[in-house]
CSV table of C-alpha atoms and ligand atoms in Angstrom, one decimal:
chain,number,residue,atom,x,y,z
A,30,MET,CA,91.1,106.4,92.7
A,31,ILE,CA,92.8,103.1,93.6
A,32,ALA,CA,95.3,102.9,96.4
A,33,VAL,CA,97.5,99.9,97.2
A,34,ALA,CA,99.4,100.0,100.5
A,35,ILE,CA,102.5,97.9,100.9
A,36,ASP,CA,104.1,97.8,104.3
A,37,GLY,CA,106.9,95.7,105.8
A,38,PRO,CA,110.3,95.7,107.4
A,39,ALA,CA,113.5,97.0,105.9
A,40,GLY,CA,114.9,95.0,103.0
A,41,ALA,CA,111.8,92.9,102.4
A,42,GLY,CA,112.0,94.0,98.7
A,43,LYS,CA,109.0,96.4,98.9
A,44,SER,CA,110.4,99.1,96.6
A,45,THR,CA,111.6,96.8,93.8
A,46,ILE,CA,108.4,94.9,93.9
A,47,ALA,CA,106.1,97.9,94.2
A,48,ARG,CA,107.9,99.6,91.3
A,49,LYS,CA,107.5,96.7,89.0
A,50,ALA,CA,103.8,96.1,90.0
A,51,ALA,CA,103.1,99.8,89.5
A,52,GLU,CA,104.7,99.6,86.0
A,53,GLU,CA,102.5,96.6,85.1
A,54,LEU,CA,99.4,98.3,86.3
A,55,GLY,CA,100.1,101.8,85.2
A,56,PHE,CA,99.9,103.2,88.7
A,57,ILE,CA,102.2,105.8,90.3
A,58,TYR,CA,104.7,104.3,92.8
A,59,VAL,CA,105.5,106.3,95.9
A,60,ASP,CA,108.3,105.3,98.1
A,61,THR,CA,107.6,107.0,101.5
A,62,GLY,CA,110.8,105.8,103.2
A,63,ALA,CA,112.6,108.2,100.9
A,64,ILE,CA,110.8,111.1,102.4
A,65,TYR,CA,111.8,110.1,106.0
A,66,ARG,CA,115.3,109.6,104.6
A,67,ALA,CA,115.3,113.2,103.3
A,68,VAL,CA,114.4,114.5,106.8
A,69,ALA,CA,117.3,112.4,108.3
A,70,LEU,CA,119.6,113.8,105.7
A,71,ALA,CA,118.5,117.4,106.6
A,72,CYS,CA,119.4,116.6,110.2
A,73,ILE,CA,122.8,115.2,109.2
A,74,ASP,CA,123.6,118.2,106.9
A,75,HIS,CA,122.6,120.6,109.7
A,76,GLN,CA,124.4,118.6,112.4
A,77,VAL,CA,121.2,118.3,114.3
A,78,ALA,CA,121.3,115.4,116.8
A,79,ILE,CA,118.3,113.1,116.3
A,80,ASP,CA,117.9,112.7,120.1
A,81,ASP,CA,117.3,116.5,120.2
A,82,THR,CA,113.6,116.3,119.2
A,83,GLU,CA,113.1,120.1,119.6
A,84,ALA,CA,116.0,120.8,117.2
A,85,VAL,CA,114.6,118.3,114.7
A,86,GLU,CA,111.2,119.8,115.0
A,87,ALA,CA,112.6,123.3,114.4
A,88,LEU,CA,114.4,122.1,111.3
A,89,LEU,CA,111.2,120.7,109.7
A,90,PRO,CA,109.7,124.0,108.4
A,91,GLN,CA,113.1,124.9,106.9
A,92,SER,CA,113.3,121.6,105.0
A,93,ASP,CA,111.6,121.9,101.6
A,94,ILE,CA,111.1,118.3,100.6
A,95,ARG,CA,109.7,117.6,97.2
A,96,VAL,CA,108.9,114.5,95.2
A,97,ILE,CA,109.1,114.6,91.5
A,98,PHE,CA,108.6,111.8,88.9
A,99,PHE,CA,111.1,111.8,86.1
A,100,ASN,CA,110.8,109.1,83.4
A,101,GLY,CA,108.6,107.2,85.9
A,102,GLU,CA,111.3,107.3,88.6
A,103,GLN,CA,110.7,109.0,91.9
A,104,HIS,CA,113.3,111.7,92.8
A,105,ILE,CA,113.6,113.5,96.1
A,106,LEU,CA,114.5,117.1,96.3
A,107,LEU,CA,115.7,118.6,99.6
A,108,ASN,CA,115.8,122.4,99.4
A,109,ASP,CA,116.0,122.2,95.5
A,110,LYS,CA,118.9,119.7,95.5
A,111,ASP,CA,118.3,116.2,94.1
A,112,VAL,CA,119.3,113.9,97.0
A,113,SER,CA,117.9,110.7,95.6
A,114,GLN,CA,121.4,109.0,95.8
A,115,ALA,CA,122.6,110.6,99.0
A,116,ILE,CA,119.6,109.3,101.0
A,117,ARG,CA,120.6,105.7,100.3
A,118,ALA,CA,123.8,105.8,102.4
A,119,GLU,CA,123.8,103.3,105.3
A,120,ASN,CA,124.1,106.1,108.0
A,121,VAL,CA,121.0,107.7,106.5
A,122,SER,CA,119.1,104.4,106.9
A,123,MET,CA,119.6,104.2,110.6
A,124,ALA,CA,119.1,108.0,111.0
A,125,ALA,CA,115.8,107.7,109.1
A,126,SER,CA,114.6,104.9,111.4
A,127,ARG,CA,115.4,107.0,114.4
A,128,VAL,CA,113.9,110.3,113.1
A,129,SER,CA,110.7,108.6,112.0
A,130,ALA,CA,109.9,107.7,115.7
A,131,ILE,CA,109.5,111.4,116.4
A,132,PRO,CA,105.7,112.1,116.4
A,133,ALA,CA,106.1,115.7,115.0
A,134,VAL,CA,108.0,114.3,112.0
A,135,ARG,CA,105.2,111.9,111.3
A,136,THR,CA,102.6,114.6,111.6
A,137,PHE,CA,104.6,116.9,109.3
A,138,LEU,CA,104.7,114.2,106.6
A,139,LEU,CA,101.2,112.8,106.9
A,140,GLU,CA,99.2,115.1,104.5
A,141,PHE,CA,102.2,115.3,102.2
A,142,GLN,CA,102.0,111.5,101.7
A,143,ARG,CA,98.2,111.4,101.5
A,144,ASN,CA,98.1,114.0,98.7
A,145,PHE,CA,99.8,111.5,96.3
A,146,ALA,CA,96.7,109.3,96.5
A,147,LYS,CA,94.2,112.1,95.8
A,148,ASN,CA,94.6,112.4,92.1
A,149,ALA,CA,96.2,109.2,90.9
A,150,ASP,CA,96.1,105.4,91.3
A,151,VAL,CA,99.0,104.7,93.6
A,152,ILE,CA,101.1,101.9,95.1
A,153,MET,CA,102.6,103.4,98.2
A,154,ASP,CA,105.2,101.6,100.3
A,155,GLY,CA,106.4,102.2,103.8
A,156,ARG,CA,105.7,101.1,107.4
A,157,ASP,CA,102.3,102.6,108.3
A,158,ILE,CA,100.6,103.1,104.9
A,159,GLY,CA,97.8,100.5,105.5
A,160,THR,CA,97.4,101.5,109.1
A,161,VAL,CA,97.7,105.3,109.2
A,162,VAL,CA,98.5,107.0,105.9
A,163,LEU,CA,95.9,105.3,103.7
A,164,PRO,CA,93.6,103.4,106.0
A,165,ASN,CA,91.0,103.1,103.2
A,166,ALA,CA,93.4,101.6,100.6
A,167,GLN,CA,91.5,99.0,98.6
A,168,VAL,CA,94.5,96.6,98.8
A,169,LYS,CA,96.8,96.2,101.7
A,170,ILE,CA,99.9,94.0,101.6
A,171,PHE,CA,102.4,93.2,104.4
A,172,LEU,CA,105.6,92.1,102.7
A,173,THR,CA,108.1,90.3,104.9
A,174,ALA,CA,111.1,87.9,104.8
A,175,SER,CA,113.5,86.5,107.5
A,176,PRO,CA,116.2,88.9,108.7
A,177,GLU,CA,118.9,86.6,107.3
A,178,VAL,CA,117.3,86.5,103.8
A,179,ARG,CA,116.9,90.3,103.8
A,180,ALA,CA,120.6,90.8,104.9
A,181,ARG,CA,121.8,88.4,102.2
A,182,ARG,CA,119.8,90.3,99.5
A,183,ARG,CA,121.3,93.6,100.7
A,184,VAL,CA,124.8,92.1,100.5
A,185,LEU,CA,124.2,91.0,96.9
A,186,GLN,CA,122.8,94.4,96.0
A,187,LEU,CA,125.9,96.1,97.4
A,188,GLU,CA,128.3,93.6,95.7
A,189,GLU,CA,126.6,94.2,92.4
A,190,LYS,CA,127.3,97.9,92.8
A,191,GLY,CA,131.0,97.0,93.5
A,192,GLU,CA,130.7,98.0,97.1
A,193,GLN,CA,132.1,96.3,100.2
A,194,ALA,CA,129.4,94.4,102.2
A,195,ASP,CA,129.8,92.9,105.7
A,196,PHE,CA,126.9,90.4,106.2
A,197,ASP,CA,127.1,90.5,110.1
A,198,LYS,CA,127.0,94.3,110.2
A,199,ILE,CA,124.1,94.4,107.7
A,200,LEU,CA,122.1,91.8,109.6
A,201,TYR,CA,122.7,93.6,112.9
A,202,ASP,CA,121.5,96.9,111.4
A,203,ILE,CA,118.4,95.2,109.9
A,204,VAL,CA,117.5,93.7,113.3
A,205,GLN,CA,118.1,97.0,115.0
A,206,ARG,CA,115.9,98.9,112.5
A,207,ASP,CA,113.1,96.3,112.8
A,208,TYR,CA,113.2,96.8,116.5
A,209,ASN,CA,113.0,100.6,116.2
A,210,ASP,CA,110.3,100.6,113.6
A,211,THR,CA,108.2,98.0,115.4
A,212,ASN,CA,108.5,99.4,118.9
A,213,ARG,CA,108.0,103.1,118.5
A,214,LYS,CA,104.9,104.6,120.0
A,215,THR,CA,103.6,106.5,117.0
A,216,ALA,CA,102.5,104.5,113.9
A,217,PRO,CA,104.7,101.4,114.5
A,218,LEU,CA,105.4,98.9,111.8
A,219,ARG,CA,102.6,96.3,111.8
A,220,ALA,CA,100.3,94.6,109.4
A,221,ALA,CA,96.9,96.3,109.0
A,222,GLU,CA,94.0,94.1,110.1
A,223,ASN,CA,92.9,93.4,106.6
A,224,ALA,CA,96.3,93.1,105.0
A,225,VAL,CA,97.5,90.1,103.1
A,226,THR,CA,100.9,88.9,104.5
A,227,VAL,CA,103.3,87.7,101.9
A,228,ASP,CA,106.5,86.1,103.2
A,229,THR,CA,109.1,86.4,100.3
A,230,SER,CA,111.9,84.4,102.0
A,231,GLU,CA,111.5,81.5,99.6
A,232,MET,CA,110.2,83.4,96.6
A,233,THR,CA,111.9,85.0,93.6
A,234,LEU,CA,111.3,88.6,92.6
A,235,GLU,CA,109.1,87.6,89.7
A,236,GLU,CA,107.0,85.3,91.8
A,237,VAL,CA,106.4,88.1,94.4
A,238,VAL,CA,105.5,90.6,91.6
A,239,ASP,CA,103.1,88.1,90.1
A,240,LYS,CA,101.5,87.4,93.4
A,241,ILE,CA,101.0,91.1,94.3
A,242,VAL,CA,99.6,92.0,90.8
A,243,GLY,CA,97.4,88.9,91.2
A,244,ILE,CA,96.1,90.1,94.6
A,245,ILE,CA,95.3,93.6,93.1
A,246,LYS,CA,93.6,92.1,90.0
A,247,GLU,CA,91.6,89.7,92.2
A,248,GLN,CA,89.9,92.8,93.7
A,249,GLY,CA,88.6,93.7,90.2
A,250,LEU,CA,90.8,96.8,90.3
B,19,LIG,O1,111.7,102.1,103.6
B,19,LIG,P1,113.0,102.7,104.0
B,19,LIG,O2,114.0,101.6,104.6
B,19,LIG,O3,113.7,103.5,103.0
B,19,LIG,O4,112.6,103.6,105.2
B,19,LIG,C1,113.6,104.3,106.0
B,19,LIG,C2,113.0,104.5,107.4
B,19,LIG,O5,111.9,105.4,107.4
B,19,LIG,C3,112.5,103.2,108.1
B,19,LIG,O6,113.5,102.6,108.9
B,19,LIG,C4,111.4,103.7,108.9
B,19,LIG,C5,110.9,105.0,108.3
B,19,LIG,N1,109.6,104.9,107.6
B,19,LIG,C6,108.5,105.1,108.4
B,19,LIG,O7,108.6,105.2,109.6
B,19,LIG,N2,107.3,105.1,107.8
B,19,LIG,C7,107.2,104.9,106.5
B,19,LIG,N3,105.9,105.0,105.9
B,19,LIG,C8,108.3,104.8,105.7
B,19,LIG,C9,109.5,104.7,106.3
């Protein structure tokens, strides 16, 4: 089995790029952030404060999170309900970043994530895929871009959907999430030792996809 790990900060374009690269290579694409988002949504739905780590831990066994692939698209089910859209709300983004710092949450999700790579060739994206989830991945990529570029891309994404976007607020949230994800004690966001870092600030989407597919093919995979 072939595993490609793509890690990097929020808004670096990981999911769009990983999805397209997986399509080109015929691999499964697994977005692990969506799984943390489902845990965050469970907390919000049950009005569990994320600071209350014991309450969050108690909620985990009651949260049946499933990932299904439908027409090649990943869907997330939380207690049998498709929450793929609901987990994208801005309040869920910050809650996911905070909930993901709880060691019990990370332990709860570890094997679940590893199982995807057991029977299929995968491109998996997240924050700790190359360092913790799939340390033996044949290819490890650290995808990054400046906070300003990431915020601008997010604004464009929201505007395309006809939604209001406040650049300063989005930039503030991105910097805050970077801080949370990089400074937590368990499995912080960082490039794996043998990862190739790709800064996408000055690159188009197509250039990044070509570069990533090129790196994977270079390995003879
Ligand atoms: O990739 P994303 O923005 O959808 O992820 C949401 C949050 O989940 C992110 O801020 C940190 C956390 N996360 C993580 O800690 N480890 C992962 N492998 C993926 C996401």
